[in-house]
JSON list of C-alpha atoms in Angstrom, two decimals:
[
{"chain": "A", "resi": 1, "resn": "MET", "atom": "CA", "xyz": [-0.11, 0.18, -0.16]},
{"chain": "A", "resi": 2, "resn": "PHE", "atom": "CA", "xyz": [0.99, 3.80, -0.94]},
{"chain": "A", "resi": 3, "resn": "LYS", "atom": "CA", "xyz": [2.27, 5.87, 2.06]},
{"chain": "A", "resi": 4, "resn": "LYS", "atom": "CA", "xyz": [1.02, 9.19, 0.88]},
{"chain": "A", "resi": 5, "resn": "LYS", "atom": "CA", "xyz": [2.24, 12.59, 2.42]},
{"chain": "A", "resi": 6, "resn": "ILE", "atom": "CA", "xyz": [0.37, 15.70, 2.21]},
{"chain": "A", "resi": 7, "resn": "SER", "atom": "CA", "xyz": [1.81, 19.13, 1.32]},
{"chain": "A", "resi": 8, "resn": "VAL", "atom": "CA", "xyz": [-0.11, 22.14, 1.89]},
{"chain": "A", "resi": 9, "resn": "ARG", "atom": "CA", "xyz": [1.48, 24.99, -0.47]},
{"chain": "A", "resi": 10, "resn": "LEU", "atom": "CA", "xyz": [0.10, 28.62, 0.22]},
{"chain": "A", "resi": 11, "resn": "GLY", "atom": "CA", "xyz": [-0.18, 30.73, -2.52]},
{"chain": "A", "resi": 12, "resn": "THR", "atom": "CA", "xyz": [1.43, 34.29, -2.17]},
{"chain": "A", "resi": 13, "resn": "ALA", "atom": "CA", "xyz": [-1.84, 36.01, -0.84]},
{"chain": "A", "resi": 14, "resn": "GLY", "atom": "CA", "xyz": [-1.91, 33.32, 1.66]},
{"chain": "A", "resi": 15, "resn": "ALA", "atom": "CA", "xyz": [1.70, 33.13, 2.58]},
{"chain": "A", "resi": 16, "resn": "ALA", "atom": "CA", "xyz": [1.43, 36.94, 3.12]},
{"chain": "A", "resi": 17, "resn": "ALA", "atom": "CA", "xyz": [-1.58, 36.56, 5.47]},
{"chain": "A", "resi": 18, "resn": "VAL", "atom": "CA", "xyz": [0.21, 33.88, 7.65]},
{"chain": "A", "resi": 19, "resn": "LEU", "atom": "CA", "xyz": [3.43, 36.16, 7.91]},
{"chain": "A", "resi": 20, "resn": "GLY", "atom": "CA", "xyz": [1.42, 39.35, 8.52]},
{"chain": "A", "resi": 21, "resn": "THR", "atom": "CA", "xyz": [-0.43, 37.32, 11.62]},
{"chain": "A", "resi": 22, "resn": "LEU", "atom": "CA", "xyz": [2.56, 36.42, 13.22]},
{"chain": "A", "resi": 23, "resn": "GLY", "atom": "CA", "xyz": [4.00, 40.01, 12.77]},
{"chain": "A", "resi": 24, "resn": "ALA", "atom": "CA", "xyz": [1.05, 41.23, 14.63]},
{"chain": "A", "resi": 25, "resn": "PHE", "atom": "CA", "xyz": [1.41, 39.41, 17.54]},
{"chain": "A", "resi": 26, "resn": "GLY", "atom": "CA", "xyz": [5.23, 40.70, 17.54]},
{"chain": "A", "resi": 27, "resn": "GLY", "atom": "CA", "xyz": [6.99, 37.36, 16.80]},
{"chain": "A", "resi": 28, "resn": "GLN", "atom": "CA", "xyz": [9.37, 37.17, 13.97]},
{"chain": "A", "resi": 29, "resn": "ALA", "atom": "CA", "xyz": [8.36, 35.58, 10.67]},
{"chain": "A", "resi": 30, "resn": "SER", "atom": "CA", "xyz": [10.41, 33.22, 8.83]},
{"chain": "A", "resi": 31, "resn": "ALA", "atom": "CA", "xyz": [10.13, 32.83, 5.07]},
{"chain": "A", "resi": 32, "resn": "THR", "atom": "CA", "xyz": [11.28, 29.11, 5.46]},
{"chain": "A", "resi": 33, "resn": "PRO", "atom": "CA", "xyz": [8.87, 27.56, 8.33]},
{"chain": "A", "resi": 34, "resn": "VAL", "atom": "CA", "xyz": [10.65, 24.77, 10.58]},
{"chain": "A", "resi": 35, "resn": "HIS", "atom": "CA", "xyz": [8.44, 21.87, 11.69]},
{"chain": "A", "resi": 36, "resn": "PRO", "atom": "CA", "xyz": [8.67, 21.04, 15.75]},
{"chain": "A", "resi": 37, "resn": "ASP", "atom": "CA", "xyz": [10.64, 18.14, 15.10]},
{"chain": "A", "resi": 38, "resn": "GLY", "atom": "CA", "xyz": [13.06, 20.51, 13.58]},
{"chain": "A", "resi": 39, "resn": "PHE", "atom": "CA", "xyz": [13.12, 19.02, 9.79]},
{"chain": "A", "resi": 40, "resn": "GLU", "atom": "CA", "xyz": [12.25, 21.32, 7.05]},
{"chain": "A", "resi": 41, "resn": "PRO", "atom": "CA", "xyz": [9.00, 21.05, 5.25]},
{"chain": "A", "resi": 42, "resn": "THR", "atom": "CA", "xyz": [9.02, 18.45, 2.64]},
{"chain": "A", "resi": 43, "resn": "SER", "atom": "CA", "xyz": [6.81, 17.83, -0.35]},
{"chain": "A", "resi": 44, "resn": "VAL", "atom": "CA", "xyz": [7.10, 14.45, -2.28]},
{"chain": "A", "resi": 45, "resn": "VAL", "atom": "CA", "xyz": [7.55, 15.26, -6.34]},
{"chain": "A", "resi": 46, "resn": "PHE", "atom": "CA", "xyz": [6.51, 12.69, -9.09]},
{"chain": "A", "resi": 47, "resn": "GLU", "atom": "CA", "xyz": [8.61, 12.55, -11.88]},
{"chain": "A", "resi": 48, "resn": "PRO", "atom": "CA", "xyz": [7.15, 12.21, -15.00]},
{"chain": "A", "resi": 49, "resn": "THR", "atom": "CA", "xyz": [10.30, 11.20, -16.87]},
{"chain": "A", "resi": 50, "resn": "SER", "atom": "CA", "xyz": [10.78, 8.40, -14.85]},
{"chain": "A", "resi": 51, "resn": "VAL", "atom": "CA", "xyz": [7.75, 6.73, -16.10]},
{"chain": "A", "resi": 52, "resn": "VAL", "atom": "CA", "xyz": [8.08, 2.98, -17.49]},
{"chain": "A", "resi": 53, "resn": "THR", "atom": "CA", "xyz": [5.30, 0.70, -18.43]},
{"chain": "A", "resi": 54, "resn": "ASP", "atom": "CA", "xyz": [5.26, -2.68, -19.91]},
{"chain": "A", "resi": 55, "resn": "ALA", "atom": "CA", "xyz": [1.39, -3.98, -20.77]},
{"chain": "A", "resi": 56, "resn": "SER", "atom": "CA", "xyz": [-0.40, -3.88, -17.18]},
{"chain": "A", "resi": 57, "resn": "CYS", "atom": "CA", "xyz": [2.73, -2.75, -14.97]},
{"chain": "A", "resi": 58, "resn": "LYS", "atom": "CA", "xyz": [3.85, 0.66, -14.44]},
{"chain": "A", "resi": 59, "resn": "GLY", "atom": "CA", "xyz": [6.89, 1.92, -12.43]},
{"chain": "A", "resi": 60, "resn": "TRP", "atom": "CA", "xyz": [7.78, 5.36, -11.74]},
{"chain": "A", "resi": 61, "resn": "MET", "atom": "CA", "xyz": [9.76, 7.61, -9.46]},
{"chain": "A", "resi": 62, "resn": "ASN", "atom": "CA", "xyz": [8.97, 10.27, -6.70]},
{"chain": "A", "resi": 63, "resn": "THR", "atom": "CA", "xyz": [11.81, 12.50, -5.48]},
{"chain": "A", "resi": 64, "resn": "GLU", "atom": "CA", "xyz": [11.71, 14.53, -2.20]},
{"chain": "A", "resi": 65, "resn": "LYS", "atom": "CA", "xyz": [14.05, 16.77, -0.29]},
{"chain": "A", "resi": 66, "resn": "GLN", "atom": "CA", "xyz": [15.02, 15.87, 3.30]},
{"chain": "A", "resi": 67, "resn": "ASN", "atom": "CA", "xyz": [17.17, 17.82, 5.57]},
{"chain": "A", "resi": 68, "resn": "GLY", "atom": "CA", "xyz": [18.67, 19.56, 2.33]},
{"chain": "A", "resi": 69, "resn": "ASN", "atom": "CA", "xyz": [19.50, 16.46, 0.55]},
{"chain": "A", "resi": 70, "resn": "TRP", "atom": "CA", "xyz": [17.36, 14.80, -2.31]},
{"chain": "A", "resi": 71, "resn": "PHE", "atom": "CA", "xyz": [15.87, 11.35, -2.24]},
{"chain": "A", "resi": 72, "resn": "ALA", "atom": "CA", "xyz": [14.34, 9.03, -4.58]},
{"chain": "A", "resi": 73, "resn": "GLN", "atom": "CA", "xyz": [11.69, 6.38, -4.15]},
{"chain": "A", "resi": 74, "resn": "GLY", "atom": "CA", "xyz": [10.54, 3.45, -6.76]},
{"chain": "A", "resi": 75, "resn": "LEU", "atom": "CA", "xyz": [6.92, 2.85, -7.32]},
{"chain": "A", "resi": 76, "resn": "VAL", "atom": "CA", "xyz": [5.25, 0.03, -9.10]},
{"chain": "A", "resi": 77, "resn": "GLN", "atom": "CA", "xyz": [1.67, -0.56, -9.71]},
{"chain": "A", "resi": 78, "resn": "SER", "atom": "CA", "xyz": [-0.22, -3.46, -11.80]},
{"chain": "A", "resi": 79, "resn": "TRP", "atom": "CA", "xyz": [-3.78, -4.21, -12.88]},
{"chain": "A", "resi": 80, "resn": "ASN", "atom": "CA", "xyz": [-5.51, -6.78, -14.77]},
{"chain": "A", "resi": 81, "resn": "GLY", "atom": "CA", "xyz": [-3.99, -9.68, -12.72]},
{"chain": "A", "resi": 82, "resn": "GLN", "atom": "CA", "xyz": [-0.59, -8.77, -14.26]},
{"chain": "A", "resi": 83, "resn": "SER", "atom": "CA", "xyz": [2.43, -10.25, -12.33]},
{"chain": "A", "resi": 84, "resn": "CYS", "atom": "CA", "xyz": [5.18, -7.19, -11.97]},
{"chain": "A", "resi": 85, "resn": "TYR", "atom": "CA", "xyz": [8.38, -6.66, -10.12]},
{"chain": "A", "resi": 86, "resn": "MET", "atom": "CA", "xyz": [10.45, -3.45, -9.82]},
{"chain": "A", "resi": 87, "resn": "TYR", "atom": "CA", "xyz": [13.56, -2.26, -8.01]},
{"chain": "A", "resi": 88, "resn": "LEU", "atom": "CA", "xyz": [15.35, 1.19, -7.91]},
{"chain": "A", "resi": 89, "resn": "GLU", "atom": "CA", "xyz": [18.96, 1.44, -8.95]},
{"chain": "A", "resi": 90, "resn": "ARG", "atom": "CA", "xyz": [21.01, 4.54, -8.83]},
{"chain": "A", "resi": 91, "resn": "LEU", "atom": "CA", "xyz": [24.16, 5.62, -10.86]},
{"chain": "A", "resi": 92, "resn": "HIS", "atom": "CA", "xyz": [27.32, 6.89, -9.48]},
{"chain": "A", "resi": 93, "resn": "ASN", "atom": "CA", "xyz": [30.76, 7.14, -10.99]},
{"chain": "A", "resi": 94, "resn": "GLY", "atom": "CA", "xyz": [29.34, 5.60, -14.31]},
{"chain": "A", "resi": 95, "resn": "SER", "atom": "CA", "xyz": [27.98, 2.72, -13.13]},
{"chain": "A", "resi": 96, "resn": "TRP", "atom": "CA", "xyz": [24.46, 1.46, -12.28]},
{"chain": "A", "resi": 97, "resn": "THR", "atom": "CA", "xyz": [23.88, -0.43, -8.92]},
{"chain": "A", "resi": 98, "resn": "MET", "atom": "CA", "xyz": [20.45, -1.98, -7.44]},
{"chain": "A", "resi": 99, "resn": "VAL", "atom": "CA", "xyz": [19.97, -0.04, -4.42]},
{"chain": "A", "resi": 100, "resn": "SER", "atom": "CA", "xyz": [16.37, -1.54, -3.31]},
{"chain": "A", "resi": 101, "resn": "SER", "atom": "CA", "xyz": [15.22, -5.09, -3.16]},
{"chain": "A", "resi": 102, "resn": "GLU", "atom": "CA", "xyz": [12.66, -6.32, -5.67]},
{"chain": "A", "resi": 103, "resn": "HIS", "atom": "CA", "xyz": [9.21, -5.38, -5.11]},
{"chain": "A", "resi": 104, "resn": "HIS", "atom": "CA", "xyz": [6.56, -7.89, -6.54]},
{"chain": "A", "resi": 105, "resn": "VAL", "atom": "CA", "xyz": [3.15, -6.68, -7.36]},
{"chain": "A", "resi": 106, "resn": "ALA", "atom": "CA", "xyz": [-0.07, -8.88, -8.76]},
{"chain": "A", "resi": 107, "resn": "GLY", "atom": "CA", "xyz": [-3.22, -6.45, -9.19]},
{"chain": "A", "resi": 108, "resn": "ASN", "atom": "CA", "xyz": [-1.94, -4.07, -6.54]},
{"chain": "A", "resi": 109, "resn": "ALA", "atom": "CA", "xyz": [0.89, -1.37, -5.98]},
{"chain": "A", "resi": 110, "resn": "ASP", "atom": "CA", "xyz": [3.91, -1.17, -3.88]},
{"chain": "A", "resi": 111, "resn": "ASN", "atom": "CA", "xyz": [6.99, 1.11, -3.46]},
{"chain": "A", "resi": 112, "resn": "THR", "atom": "CA", "xyz": [10.33, 1.43, -2.01]},
{"chain": "A", "resi": 113, "resn": "GLY", "atom": "CA", "xyz": [11.98, 3.33, 1.11]},
{"chain": "A", "resi": 114, "resn": "TRP", "atom": "CA", "xyz": [13.65, 6.39, 0.30]},
{"chain": "A", "resi": 115, "resn": "TYR", "atom": "CA", "xyz": [17.45, 6.23, -1.22]},
{"chain": "A", "resi": 116, "resn": "TRP", "atom": "CA", "xyz": [20.19, 8.97, -1.73]},
{"chain": "A", "resi": 117, "resn": "ASP", "atom": "CA", "xyz": [19.78, 10.55, -4.81]},
{"chain": "A", "resi": 118, "resn": "ASP", "atom": "CA", "xyz": [21.58, 13.83, -4.42]},
{"chain": "A", "resi": 119, "resn": "SER", "atom": "CA", "xyz": [24.45, 15.58, -6.32]},
{"chain": "A", "resi": 120, "resn": "GLY", "atom": "CA", "xyz": [26.59, 13.17, -8.23]},
{"chain": "A", "resi": 121, "resn": "TYR", "atom": "CA", "xyz": [23.90, 10.49, -8.09]},
{"chain": "A", "resi": 122, "resn": "LYS", "atom": "CA", "xyz": [21.12, 9.84, -10.61]},
{"chain": "A", "resi": 123, "resn": "SER", "atom": "CA", "xyz": [18.25, 7.14, -10.07]},
{"chain": "A", "resi": 124, "resn": "ARG", "atom": "CA", "xyz": [16.04, 5.54, -12.18]},
{"chain": "A", "resi": 125, "resn": "VAL", "atom": "CA", "xyz": [12.86, 2.63, -11.76]},
{"chain": "A", "resi": 126, "resn": "CYS", "atom": "CA", "xyz": [13.01, -0.89, -13.34]},
{"chain": "A", "resi": 127, "resn": "ILE", "atom": "CA", "xyz": [10.24, -3.16, -13.93]},
{"chain": "A", "resi": 128, "resn": "TRP", "atom": "CA", "xyz": [9.51, -6.93, -15.25]},
{"chain": "A", "resi": 129, "resn": "ASN", "atom": "CA", "xyz": [6.26, -8.25, -16.37]},
{"chain": "A", "resi": 130, "resn": "ALA", "atom": "CA", "xyz": [6.61, -12.03, -15.48]},
{"chain": "A", "resi": 131, "resn": "SER", "atom": "CA", "xyz": [3.09, -12.10, -17.40]},
{"chain": "A", "resi": 132, "resn": "GLY", "atom": "CA", "xyz": [4.04, -10.46, -20.60]},
{"chain": "A", "resi": 133, "resn": "SER", "atom": "CA", "xyz": [7.48, -9.29, -22.30]},
{"chain": "A", "resi": 134, "resn": "GLN", "atom": "CA", "xyz": [9.47, -10.50, -19.45]},
{"chain": "A", "resi": 135, "resn": "THR", "atom": "CA", "xyz": [12.27, -8.21, -20.22]},
{"chain": "A", "resi": 136, "resn": "TRP", "atom": "CA", "xyz": [13.74, -5.68, -17.61]},
{"chain": "A", "resi": 137, "resn": "LYS", "atom": "CA", "xyz": [12.72, -2.45, -18.60]},
{"chain": "A", "resi": 138, "resn": "CYS", "atom": "CA", "xyz": [14.08, 0.99, -17.06]},
{"chain": "A", "resi": 139, "resn": "GLY", "atom": "CA", "xyz": [12.68, 4.18, -16.91]},
{"chain": "A", "resi": 140, "resn": "GLY", "atom": "CA", "xyz": [14.53, 7.67, -17.48]},
{"chain": "A", "resi": 141, "resn": "ALA", "atom": "CA", "xyz": [17.24, 8.54, -14.69]},
{"chain": "A", "resi": 142, "resn": "VAL", "atom": "CA", "xyz": [16.54, 11.69, -12.48]}
]
């Protein structure tokens, strides 16, 4: 099952209203609010160039900035009873390395954890359709 993070974004007027309200109480407003546990706010970004499909199997990546560094997550979805496998791999110093375990789905969805994808690295998701082409196919690197 997908773990979904929800991000609330304020428009310019909303942000100005919040900052103005904070100023009215004599506090200092910050353009980058900090979460009470000390982490900076984050939001998950769907990466459209990472999408790869094979019949009724689909894989893609999300990225997220966590504590100032970028991380990638692989996701896979299957429908029509297709048996699909997915893993996340990373490019560093000219070679691709599998960083997640293989995730298998048949008529549902799954995702990897978050893996380092900051400066000097690229990640991509690869899928295998056991009910179809039986060939590993990888999406675009991000």
